[in-house]
Each structure stands twice: as structure tokens, then as C-alpha cells.
Tab-separated table of C-alpha atoms and ligand atoms in Angstrom:
chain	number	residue	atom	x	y	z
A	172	UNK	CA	0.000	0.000	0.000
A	173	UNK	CA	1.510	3.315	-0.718
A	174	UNK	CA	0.387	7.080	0.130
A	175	UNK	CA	-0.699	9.325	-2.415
A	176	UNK	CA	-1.158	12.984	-2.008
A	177	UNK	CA	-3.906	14.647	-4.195
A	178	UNK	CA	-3.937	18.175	-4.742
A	179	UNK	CA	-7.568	19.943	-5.470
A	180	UNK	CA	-8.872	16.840	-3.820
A	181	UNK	CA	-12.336	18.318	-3.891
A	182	UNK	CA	-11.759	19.344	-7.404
A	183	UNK	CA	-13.934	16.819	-9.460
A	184	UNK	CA	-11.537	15.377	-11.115
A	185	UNK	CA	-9.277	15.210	-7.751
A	186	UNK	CA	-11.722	13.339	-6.053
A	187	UNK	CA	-12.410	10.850	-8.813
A	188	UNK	CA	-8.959	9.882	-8.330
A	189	UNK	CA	-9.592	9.745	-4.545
A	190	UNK	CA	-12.423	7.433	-5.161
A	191	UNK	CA	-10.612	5.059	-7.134
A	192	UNK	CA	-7.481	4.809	-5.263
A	193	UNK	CA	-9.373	3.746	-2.011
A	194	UNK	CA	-11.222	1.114	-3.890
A	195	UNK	CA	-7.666	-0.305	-4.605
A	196	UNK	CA	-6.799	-0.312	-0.878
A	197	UNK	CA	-4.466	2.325	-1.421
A	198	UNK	CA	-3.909	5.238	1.209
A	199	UNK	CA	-4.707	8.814	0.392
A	200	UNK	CA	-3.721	12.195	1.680
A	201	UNK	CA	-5.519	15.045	-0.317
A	202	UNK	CA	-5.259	19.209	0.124
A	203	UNK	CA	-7.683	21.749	-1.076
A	204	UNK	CA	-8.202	25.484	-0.456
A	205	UNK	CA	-11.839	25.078	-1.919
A	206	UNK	CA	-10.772	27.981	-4.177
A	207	UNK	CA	-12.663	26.380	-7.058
A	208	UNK	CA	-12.935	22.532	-5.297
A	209	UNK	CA	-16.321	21.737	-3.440
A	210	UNK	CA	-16.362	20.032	0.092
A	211	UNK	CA	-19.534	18.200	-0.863
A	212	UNK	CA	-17.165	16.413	-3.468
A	213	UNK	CA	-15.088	14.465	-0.540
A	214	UNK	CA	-17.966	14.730	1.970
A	215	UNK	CA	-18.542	10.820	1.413
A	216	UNK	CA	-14.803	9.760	1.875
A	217	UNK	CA	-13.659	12.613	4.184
A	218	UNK	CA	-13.201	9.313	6.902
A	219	UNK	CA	-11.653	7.462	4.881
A	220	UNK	CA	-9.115	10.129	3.235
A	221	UNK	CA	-6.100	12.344	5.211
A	222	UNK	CA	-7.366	15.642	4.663
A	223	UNK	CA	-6.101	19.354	5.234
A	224	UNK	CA	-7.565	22.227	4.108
A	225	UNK	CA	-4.481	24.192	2.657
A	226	UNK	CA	-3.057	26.486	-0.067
A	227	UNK	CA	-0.593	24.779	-2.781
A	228	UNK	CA	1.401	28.262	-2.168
A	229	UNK	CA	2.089	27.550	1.401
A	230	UNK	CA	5.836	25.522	1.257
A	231	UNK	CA	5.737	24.857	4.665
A	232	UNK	CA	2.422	23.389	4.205
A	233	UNK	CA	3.460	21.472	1.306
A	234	UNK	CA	6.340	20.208	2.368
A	235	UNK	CA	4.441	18.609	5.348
A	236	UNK	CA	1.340	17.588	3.103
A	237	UNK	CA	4.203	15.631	0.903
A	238	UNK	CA	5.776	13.918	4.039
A	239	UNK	CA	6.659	10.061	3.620
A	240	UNK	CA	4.153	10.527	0.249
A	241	UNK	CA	4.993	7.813	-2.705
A	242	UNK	CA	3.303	9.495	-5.210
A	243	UNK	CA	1.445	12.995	-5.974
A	244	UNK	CA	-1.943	13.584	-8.346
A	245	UNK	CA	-1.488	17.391	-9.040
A	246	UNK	CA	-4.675	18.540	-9.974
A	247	UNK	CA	-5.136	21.497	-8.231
A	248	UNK	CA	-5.872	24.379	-10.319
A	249	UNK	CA	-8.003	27.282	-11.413
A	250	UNK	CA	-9.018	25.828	-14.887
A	251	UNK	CA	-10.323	28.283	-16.942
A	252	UNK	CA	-9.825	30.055	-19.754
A	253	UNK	CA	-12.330	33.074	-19.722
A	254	UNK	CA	-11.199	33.441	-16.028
A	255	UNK	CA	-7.836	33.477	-16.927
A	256	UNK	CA	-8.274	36.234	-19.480
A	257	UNK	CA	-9.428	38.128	-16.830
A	258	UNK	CA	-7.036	37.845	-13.697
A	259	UNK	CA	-4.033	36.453	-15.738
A	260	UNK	CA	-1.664	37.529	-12.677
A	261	UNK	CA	-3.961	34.682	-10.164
A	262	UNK	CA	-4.027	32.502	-13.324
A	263	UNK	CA	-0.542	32.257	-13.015
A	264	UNK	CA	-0.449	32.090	-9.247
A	265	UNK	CA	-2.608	29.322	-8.990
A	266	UNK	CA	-1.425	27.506	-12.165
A	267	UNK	CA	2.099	27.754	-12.281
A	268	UNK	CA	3.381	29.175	-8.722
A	269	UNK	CA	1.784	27.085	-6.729
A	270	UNK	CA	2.854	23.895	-9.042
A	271	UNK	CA	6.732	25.091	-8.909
A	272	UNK	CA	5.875	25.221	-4.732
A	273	UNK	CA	4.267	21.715	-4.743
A	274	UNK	CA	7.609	20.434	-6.710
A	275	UNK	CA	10.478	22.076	-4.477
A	276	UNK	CA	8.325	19.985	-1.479
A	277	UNK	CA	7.814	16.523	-3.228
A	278	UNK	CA	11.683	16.818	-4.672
A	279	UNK	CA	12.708	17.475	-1.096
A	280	UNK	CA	10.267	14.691	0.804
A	281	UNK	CA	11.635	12.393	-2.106
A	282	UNK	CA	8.245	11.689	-3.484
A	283	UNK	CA	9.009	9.026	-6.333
A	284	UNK	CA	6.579	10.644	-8.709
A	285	UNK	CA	4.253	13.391	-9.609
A	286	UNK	CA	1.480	13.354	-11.925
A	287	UNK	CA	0.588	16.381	-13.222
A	288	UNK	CA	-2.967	17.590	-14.762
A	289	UNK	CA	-2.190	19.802	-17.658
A	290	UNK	CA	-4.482	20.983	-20.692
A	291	UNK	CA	-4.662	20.212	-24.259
A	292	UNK	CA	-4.897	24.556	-24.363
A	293	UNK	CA	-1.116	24.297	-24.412
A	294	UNK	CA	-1.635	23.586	-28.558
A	295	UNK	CA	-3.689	26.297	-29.095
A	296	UNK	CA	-5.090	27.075	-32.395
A	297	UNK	CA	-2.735	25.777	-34.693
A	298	UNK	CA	-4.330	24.310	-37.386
A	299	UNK	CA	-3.086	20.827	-37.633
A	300	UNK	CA	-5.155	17.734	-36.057
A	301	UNK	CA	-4.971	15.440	-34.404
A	302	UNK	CA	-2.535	17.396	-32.292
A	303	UNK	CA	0.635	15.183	-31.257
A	304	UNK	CA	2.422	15.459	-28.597
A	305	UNK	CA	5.404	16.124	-30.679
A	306	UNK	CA	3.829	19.114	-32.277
A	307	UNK	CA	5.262	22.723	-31.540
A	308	UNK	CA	2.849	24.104	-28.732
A	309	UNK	CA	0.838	27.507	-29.357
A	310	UNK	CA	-0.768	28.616	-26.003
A	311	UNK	CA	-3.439	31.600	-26.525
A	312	UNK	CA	-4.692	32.269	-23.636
A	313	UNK	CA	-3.328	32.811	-20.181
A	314	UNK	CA	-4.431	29.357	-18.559
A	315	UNK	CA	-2.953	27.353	-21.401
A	316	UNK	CA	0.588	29.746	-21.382
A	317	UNK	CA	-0.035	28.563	-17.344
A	318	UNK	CA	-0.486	25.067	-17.726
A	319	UNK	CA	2.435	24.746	-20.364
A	320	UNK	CA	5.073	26.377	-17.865
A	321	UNK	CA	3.836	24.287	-15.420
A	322	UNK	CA	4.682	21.436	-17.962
A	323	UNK	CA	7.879	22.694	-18.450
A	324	UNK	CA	8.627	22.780	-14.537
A	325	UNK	CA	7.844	19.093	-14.311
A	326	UNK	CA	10.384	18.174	-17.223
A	327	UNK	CA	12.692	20.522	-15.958
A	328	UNK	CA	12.660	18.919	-12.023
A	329	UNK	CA	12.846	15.296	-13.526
A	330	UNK	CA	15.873	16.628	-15.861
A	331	UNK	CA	17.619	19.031	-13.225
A	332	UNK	CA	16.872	16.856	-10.179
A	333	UNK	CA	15.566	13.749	-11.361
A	334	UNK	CA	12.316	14.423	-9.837
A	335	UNK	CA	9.731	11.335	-11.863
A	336	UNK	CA	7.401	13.559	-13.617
A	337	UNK	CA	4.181	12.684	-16.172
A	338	UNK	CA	2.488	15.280	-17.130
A	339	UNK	CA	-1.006	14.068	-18.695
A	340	UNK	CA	-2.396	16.578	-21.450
A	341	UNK	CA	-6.311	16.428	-20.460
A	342	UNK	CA	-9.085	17.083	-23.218
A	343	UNK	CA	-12.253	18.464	-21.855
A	344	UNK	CA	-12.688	16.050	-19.232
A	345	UNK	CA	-16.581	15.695	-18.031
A	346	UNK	CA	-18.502	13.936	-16.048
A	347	UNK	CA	-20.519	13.370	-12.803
A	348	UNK	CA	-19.654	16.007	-9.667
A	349	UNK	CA	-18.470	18.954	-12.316
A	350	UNK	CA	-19.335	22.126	-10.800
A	351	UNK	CA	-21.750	23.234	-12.768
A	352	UNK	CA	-22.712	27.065	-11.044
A	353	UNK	CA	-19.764	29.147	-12.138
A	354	UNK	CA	-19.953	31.228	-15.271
A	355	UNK	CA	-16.585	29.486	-15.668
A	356	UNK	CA	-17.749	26.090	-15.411
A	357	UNK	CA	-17.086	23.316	-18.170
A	358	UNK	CA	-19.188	23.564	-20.974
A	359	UNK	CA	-21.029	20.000	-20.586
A	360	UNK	CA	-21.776	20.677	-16.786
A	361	UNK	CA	-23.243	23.735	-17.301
A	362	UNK	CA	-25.406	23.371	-20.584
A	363	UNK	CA	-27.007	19.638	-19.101
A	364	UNK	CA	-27.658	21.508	-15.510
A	365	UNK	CA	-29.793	24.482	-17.753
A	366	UNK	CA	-31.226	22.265	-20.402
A	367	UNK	CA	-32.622	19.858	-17.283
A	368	UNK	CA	-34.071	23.121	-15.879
A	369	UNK	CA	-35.682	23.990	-18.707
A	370	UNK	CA	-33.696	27.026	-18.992
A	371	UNK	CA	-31.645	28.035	-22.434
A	372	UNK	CA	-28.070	27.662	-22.831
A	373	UNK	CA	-26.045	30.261	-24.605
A	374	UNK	CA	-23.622	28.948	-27.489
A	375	UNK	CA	-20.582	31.452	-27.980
A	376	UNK	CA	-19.681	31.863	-31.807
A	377	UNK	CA	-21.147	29.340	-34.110
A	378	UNK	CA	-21.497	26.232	-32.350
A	379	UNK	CA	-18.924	25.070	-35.035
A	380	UNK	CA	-16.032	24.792	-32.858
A	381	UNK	CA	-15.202	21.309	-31.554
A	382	UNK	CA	-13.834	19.172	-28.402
A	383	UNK	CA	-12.333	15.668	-27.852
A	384	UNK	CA	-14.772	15.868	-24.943
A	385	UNK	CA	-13.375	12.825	-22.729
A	386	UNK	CA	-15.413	10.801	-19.730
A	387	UNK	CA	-13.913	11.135	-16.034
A	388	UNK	CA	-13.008	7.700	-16.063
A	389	UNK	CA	-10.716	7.539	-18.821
A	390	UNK	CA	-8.942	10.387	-17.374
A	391	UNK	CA	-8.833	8.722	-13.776
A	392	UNK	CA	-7.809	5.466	-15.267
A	393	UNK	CA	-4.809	7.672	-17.417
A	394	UNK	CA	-3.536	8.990	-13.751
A	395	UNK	CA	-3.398	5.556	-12.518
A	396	UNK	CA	-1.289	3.955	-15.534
A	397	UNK	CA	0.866	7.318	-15.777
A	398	UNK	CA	1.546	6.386	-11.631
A	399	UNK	CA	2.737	2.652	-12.348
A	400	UNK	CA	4.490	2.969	-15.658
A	401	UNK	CA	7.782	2.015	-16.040
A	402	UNK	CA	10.014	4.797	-15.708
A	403	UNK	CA	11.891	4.702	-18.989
A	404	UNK	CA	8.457	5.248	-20.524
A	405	UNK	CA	7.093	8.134	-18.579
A	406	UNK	CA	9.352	10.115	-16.574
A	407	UNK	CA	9.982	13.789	-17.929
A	408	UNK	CA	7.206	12.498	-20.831
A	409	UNK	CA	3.800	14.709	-21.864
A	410	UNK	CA	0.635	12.454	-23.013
A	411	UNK	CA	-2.593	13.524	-24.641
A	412	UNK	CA	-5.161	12.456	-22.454
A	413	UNK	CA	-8.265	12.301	-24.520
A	414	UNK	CA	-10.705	9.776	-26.925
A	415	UNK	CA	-9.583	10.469	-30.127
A	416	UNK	CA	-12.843	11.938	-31.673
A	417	UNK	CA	-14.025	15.149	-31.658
A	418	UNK	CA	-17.545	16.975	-31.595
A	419	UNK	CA	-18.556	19.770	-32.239
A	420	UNK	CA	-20.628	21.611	-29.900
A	421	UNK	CA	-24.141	22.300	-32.110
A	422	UNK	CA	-23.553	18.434	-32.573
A	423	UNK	CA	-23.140	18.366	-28.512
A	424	UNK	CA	-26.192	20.415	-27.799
A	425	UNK	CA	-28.527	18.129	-30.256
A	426	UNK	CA	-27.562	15.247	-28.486
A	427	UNK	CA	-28.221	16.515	-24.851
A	428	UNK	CA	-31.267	17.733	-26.210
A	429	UNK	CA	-32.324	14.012	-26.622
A	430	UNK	CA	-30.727	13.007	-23.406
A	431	UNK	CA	-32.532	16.017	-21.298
A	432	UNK	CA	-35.459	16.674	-23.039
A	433	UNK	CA	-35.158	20.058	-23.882
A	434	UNK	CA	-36.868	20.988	-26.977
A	435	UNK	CA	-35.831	24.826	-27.479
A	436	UNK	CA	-32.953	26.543	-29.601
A	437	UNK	CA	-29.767	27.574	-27.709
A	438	UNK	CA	-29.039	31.659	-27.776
A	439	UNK	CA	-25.881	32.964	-29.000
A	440	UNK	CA	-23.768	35.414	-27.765
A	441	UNK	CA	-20.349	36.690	-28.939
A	442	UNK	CA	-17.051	33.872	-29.357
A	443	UNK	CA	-14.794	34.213	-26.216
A	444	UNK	CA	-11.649	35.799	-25.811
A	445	UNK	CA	-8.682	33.014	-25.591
A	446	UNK	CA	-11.156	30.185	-27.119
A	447	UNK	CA	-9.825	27.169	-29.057
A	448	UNK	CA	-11.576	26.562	-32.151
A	449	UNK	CA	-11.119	22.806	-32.823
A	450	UNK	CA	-9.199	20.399	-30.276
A	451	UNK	CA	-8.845	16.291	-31.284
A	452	UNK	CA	-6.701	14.473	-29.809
A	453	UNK	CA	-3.953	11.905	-31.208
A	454	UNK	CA	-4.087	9.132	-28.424
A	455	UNK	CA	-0.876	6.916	-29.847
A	456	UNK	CA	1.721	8.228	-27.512
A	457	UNK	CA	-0.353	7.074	-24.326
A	458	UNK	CA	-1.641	3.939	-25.743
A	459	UNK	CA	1.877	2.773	-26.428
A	460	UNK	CA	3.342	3.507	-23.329
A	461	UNK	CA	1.478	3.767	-20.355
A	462	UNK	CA	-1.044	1.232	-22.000
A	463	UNK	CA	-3.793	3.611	-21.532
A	464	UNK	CA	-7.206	2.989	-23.845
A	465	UNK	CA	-10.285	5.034	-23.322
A	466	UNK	CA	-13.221	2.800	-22.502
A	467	UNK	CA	-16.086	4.951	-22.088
A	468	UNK	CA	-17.450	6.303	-25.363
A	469	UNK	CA	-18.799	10.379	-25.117
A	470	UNK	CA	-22.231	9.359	-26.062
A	471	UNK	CA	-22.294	6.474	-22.767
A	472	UNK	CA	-20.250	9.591	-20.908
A	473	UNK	CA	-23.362	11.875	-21.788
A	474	UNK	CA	-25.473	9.518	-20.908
A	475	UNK	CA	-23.773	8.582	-17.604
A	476	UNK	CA	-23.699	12.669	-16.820
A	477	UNK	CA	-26.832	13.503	-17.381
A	478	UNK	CA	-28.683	10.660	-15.513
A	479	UNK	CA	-26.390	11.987	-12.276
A	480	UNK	CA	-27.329	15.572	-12.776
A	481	UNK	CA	-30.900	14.284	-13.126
A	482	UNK	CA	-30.313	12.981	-9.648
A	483	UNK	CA	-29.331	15.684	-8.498
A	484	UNK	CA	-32.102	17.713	-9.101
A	485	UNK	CA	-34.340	15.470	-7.674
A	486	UNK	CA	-35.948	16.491	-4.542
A	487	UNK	CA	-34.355	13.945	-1.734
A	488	UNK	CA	-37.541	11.280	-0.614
A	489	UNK	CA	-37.502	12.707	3.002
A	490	UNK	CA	-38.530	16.700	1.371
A	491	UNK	CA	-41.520	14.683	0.002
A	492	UNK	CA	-42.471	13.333	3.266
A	493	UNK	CA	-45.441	15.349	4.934
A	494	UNK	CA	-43.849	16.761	8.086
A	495	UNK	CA	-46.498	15.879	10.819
A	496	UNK	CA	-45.218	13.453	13.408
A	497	UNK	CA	-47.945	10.380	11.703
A	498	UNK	CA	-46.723	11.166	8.024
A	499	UNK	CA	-43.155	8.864	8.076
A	500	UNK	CA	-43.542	6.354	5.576
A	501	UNK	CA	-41.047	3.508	5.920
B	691	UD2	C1	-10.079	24.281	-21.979
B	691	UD2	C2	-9.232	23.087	-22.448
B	691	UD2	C3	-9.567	21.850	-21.566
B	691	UD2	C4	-9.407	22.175	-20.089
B	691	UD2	C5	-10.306	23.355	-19.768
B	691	UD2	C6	-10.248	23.795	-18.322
B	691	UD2	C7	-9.062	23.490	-24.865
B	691	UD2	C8	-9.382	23.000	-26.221
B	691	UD2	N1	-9.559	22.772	-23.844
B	691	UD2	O1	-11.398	23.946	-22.201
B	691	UD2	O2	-8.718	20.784	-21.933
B	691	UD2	O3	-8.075	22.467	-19.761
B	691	UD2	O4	-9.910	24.490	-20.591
B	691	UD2	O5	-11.231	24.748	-18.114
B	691	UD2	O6	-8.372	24.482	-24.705
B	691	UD2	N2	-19.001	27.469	-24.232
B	691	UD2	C9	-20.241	27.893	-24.646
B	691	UD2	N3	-21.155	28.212	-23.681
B	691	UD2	C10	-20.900	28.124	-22.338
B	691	UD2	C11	-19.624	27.681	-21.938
B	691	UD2	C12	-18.694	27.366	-22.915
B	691	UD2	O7	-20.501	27.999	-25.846
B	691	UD2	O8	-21.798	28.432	-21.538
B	691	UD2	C13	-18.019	27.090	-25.264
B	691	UD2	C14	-16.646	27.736	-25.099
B	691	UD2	O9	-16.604	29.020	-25.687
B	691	UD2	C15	-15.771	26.710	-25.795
B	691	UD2	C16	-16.468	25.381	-25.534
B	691	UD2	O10	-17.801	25.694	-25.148
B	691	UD2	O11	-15.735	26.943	-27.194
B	691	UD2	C17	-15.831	24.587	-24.407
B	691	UD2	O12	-15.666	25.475	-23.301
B	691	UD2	P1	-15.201	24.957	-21.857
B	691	UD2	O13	-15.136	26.144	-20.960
B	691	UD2	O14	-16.028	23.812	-21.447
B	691	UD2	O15	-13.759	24.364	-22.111
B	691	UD2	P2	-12.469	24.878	-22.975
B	691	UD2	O16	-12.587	24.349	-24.346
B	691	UD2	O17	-12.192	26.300	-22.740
């Protein structure tokens, strides 16, 4: 059994790693400042899970959250583009500060490796697809100029210190738990949240662009492969983390429109600032060597997501109850 550390633990994706090291017996030590993480995301494994509630920025709190730690998931992060446009100076903070912080502590607690959550941003909008992880990168917006550097600093601590690094190149990861309630929120969570209300989602630009939109569980299964991989193949290494098809997002919307039963048009409002026009994903590099193959499809995904937003929604059976002291019903 070995300890892993999980930063952004109440991130969604964070936590779906959580979830899936305990059911391999393994132990887990996670840290979240709830910046953009949600404590109702580790609220069913909080007794089961190490946790402190810290910043990634705090050394001295890093260097004891990475104490006698085998192996890190670094997933904390502020991911967003449009946000980043806006506050580029806590983009980079957050993104790329706090990640060269994390990986002065785990060199110095002699963590054997760190797995590191970056963003298929980093290729920008070059016009070449499937993007390869061999291809020249072209970061637009602040996040993705963020999440490359932060790249960077993992290839550079396995190089300069010898520091095991992976750094897994994610591609619109979705799925059940995604915060749905920021303006910044993932595309998926928030248009199957409004479209299950009834209420219209807003497209921006054409509803042409596209995304290698990729289930939680491939991801998850990606950070545990990228963990056990044989050295030789991984450390200092950068892997697309993604299906391998891409949609676009009129395409999207049709299909959740099935799935949630929405019937009306979206609205459109102006393309934003920093956006990506098509992403796909070429998915060789991580199939060959950290034997990683996507097994849920986007369409079983969808399907997946929406049914646990649907849930969600659904008023809890004891709110149905009539509240007299005769009314329990067993
Ligand atoms: C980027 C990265 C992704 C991940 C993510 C973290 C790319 C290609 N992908 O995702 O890998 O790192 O950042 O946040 O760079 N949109 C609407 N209406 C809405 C919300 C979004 O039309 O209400 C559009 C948005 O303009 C974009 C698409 O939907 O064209 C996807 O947006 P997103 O915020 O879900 O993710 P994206 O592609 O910025």
C-alpha cells in the first residue's frame, strides 16, 4: 500500500482519483483550499481520506502535506480560460506558482513521482489535427501559457533533479460532480444543468467549434497507468489524455437535447476571448506507453452525466415526506 497525495482533492476530477485509489486499498492524503474545489465532493470519503484544508502556495504546508508521500496527483488548479483572461496575474499564481511550490516539497520529501494535470490549451489554435504530442505548442490564452510552464517545470525537475514527472495533457474532461454554477464552469456541466431546468443555454460563436470531450473515467484510469508505468516510458514524458474523436458543440447540444429533453434553440452570444476553435486528440503516444485505452465512449459519458445531474435535481424522498409526526412512511 503506498500514500498518495492529491492536490484539489475536492476538485472533481481530484476526487475521482480519490475514489478510485481507495477502492484499490491504497492510502490517500488530499489538500484543497476550496478555491474552485467543493467540500460536498469528498464529503462521502472525508473518513476514509487524510485531509487538510491548505493552499498549494504555502511551502511549509506542502512540504508537510508531501511527508513520507509515494506518489502525488497534481490537480489542483483554477481551470479556466475566460477566467484566466481576466485575472491572468492569479491565473498564473494558482497555475504555475503554486505547481513550482508543490515540486520544491515533493523533490525534497523524495516523493518518487508526480502526476501532473495539464491541458490540451497548451496547442492552441494551430491548425493541424490530431494534435501530437510532438507538435510545436501555441498557447493563446493565459491558462494554457499557465499550464504549459507548469509542464515545463515538471520536465525541468525530472531533468535538473531527477524528480519522476508525467504530465497528462487532459481534453475536456466531463462527467458526474463537475461544478456546474460558475460562469466558468465546463461547458457539458453547465449546458445539461440548464437544459434539465428547462432554462436556455447560450452557445458562444457558431457552435462550429469542436472538443475531444473525454469521460472522467478515462482520465482517472490515465492517472493511474501514468503512476505505475515504467520509468523509462514516462518520466519527464507529456501524453494527450483524450478519446480520439471530436464533436462539435451544435452536434453536442442536439444530443443533450435528446438526453434532457429540452426541446428549445440555444441563444448565441459573442465567441470568447482566448477560445480554441477545434481540439482532437492523437491518443498513440499514451496507448503505447502507459497502455492507456479510453473505454467509455462520449455518447455512454453523456449519458452517464446527465442521468447523475438528473439525480441531483431530484428532490431527496424525506422533502416529500409530509412533516407531521404520523406522516413517516417507511
Ligand atoms: C479548456 C481546455 C480543456 C481544459 C479546460 C479547463 C481546450 C481545447 N480545452 O477547455 O482541456 O483544460 O480548458 O477549463 O483548450 N461554451 C459555450 N457556452 C458556455 C460555456 C462554454 O458555448 O456556456 C463554449 C466555449 O466558448 C468553448 C467550448 O464551449 O468553445 C468549451 O468550453 P469549456 O469552458 O467547457 O472548455 P475549454 O474548451 O475552454
Amino acid at each position: 500500500m503506498s500514500l498518495h497525495l492529491i492536490t484539489g482533492i475536492g476538485g472533481f476530477i481530484g476526487s475521482s482519483i480519490a475514489r478510485a485509489l481507495l477502492d484499490r486499498g491504497e492510502q490517500v492524503r488530499g489538500v484543497d483550499n476550496f478555491a474552485t474545489g467543493r467540500r460536498e465532493n469528498i464529503a462521502g470519503i472525508l473518513n476514509l481520506i487524510e485531509f487538510r484544508e491548505a493552499d498549494i502556495l504555502d511551502l511549509d504546508a506542502m512540504r508537510q502535506a508531501c511527508a513520507a508521500v509515494d506518489y502525488v496527483f497534481h490537480e489542483a488548479a483554477i481551470p479556466s480560460v475566460p477566467k484566466s483572461v481576466l485575472d491572468p496575474l492569479g491565473s498564473n499564481r494558482a497555475n504555475v506558482d503554486a505547481t513550482v511550490s508543490l515540486l520544491v516539497a515533493a523533490r525534497d520529501a523524495g516523493v518518487k513521482r508526480v502526476v501532473y494535470a495539464s491541458s490540451s490549451s497548451a496547442y492552441g489554435d494551430t491548425p493541424t489535427l490530431p494534435k501530437h504530442e510532438s507538435m510545436t505548442p501555441s498557447p493563446i490564452s493565459p491558462y494554457a501559457v499557465a499550464k504549459l510552464a507548469s509542464e515545463h517545470y515538471m520536465i525541468s525537475f525530472y531533468r535538473c533533479y531527477g524528480l519522476q514527472t508525467v504530465a497528462l495533457r487532459y481534453f475536456n474532461i466531463f462527467g458526474p460532480q463537475q461544478d456546474p454554477s460558475s460562469p466558468y464552469s465546463g461547458v457539458l456541466a453547465k449546458f445539461i444543468t440548464q437544459m434539465l431546468r428547462g432554462e436556455q443555454p447560450t452557445i458562444f460563436g457558431d457552435g462550429e467549434q469542436s472538443r475531444d470531450f473525454t469521460y472522467i473515467d478515462n482520465a482517472v484510469a490515465a492517472n493511474l497507468l501514468a503512476c505505475a508505468a515504467p520509468a523509462a516510458e514516462v518520466a519527464g514524458q507529456v501524453f494527450n489524455v483524450a478519446t480520439g474523436r471530436r464533436v462539435t458543440l451544435l452536434e453536442t447540444f442536439h444530443v443533450l437535447q435528446k438526453l434532457t429533453g429540452y426541446s428549445g434553440p440555444p441563444a448565441y452570444a459573442a465567441e470568447r476571448s482566448g477560445d480554441v476553435k477545434h481540439s482532437l486528440a492523437d491518443i498513440s503516444r499514451a496507448k503505447k506507453h502507459l497502455g492507456y485505452n479510453p473505454t467509455v465512449t462520449f455518447e455512454e459519458g453523456l449519458r452517464q452525466t446527465v442521468e447523475w445531474y438528473r439525480t441531483q435535481a431530484r428532490p431527496q424522498t424525506s422533502d416529500l415526506r409530509p412533516q407531521t409526526s404520523h406522516g413517516s412512511s417507511p
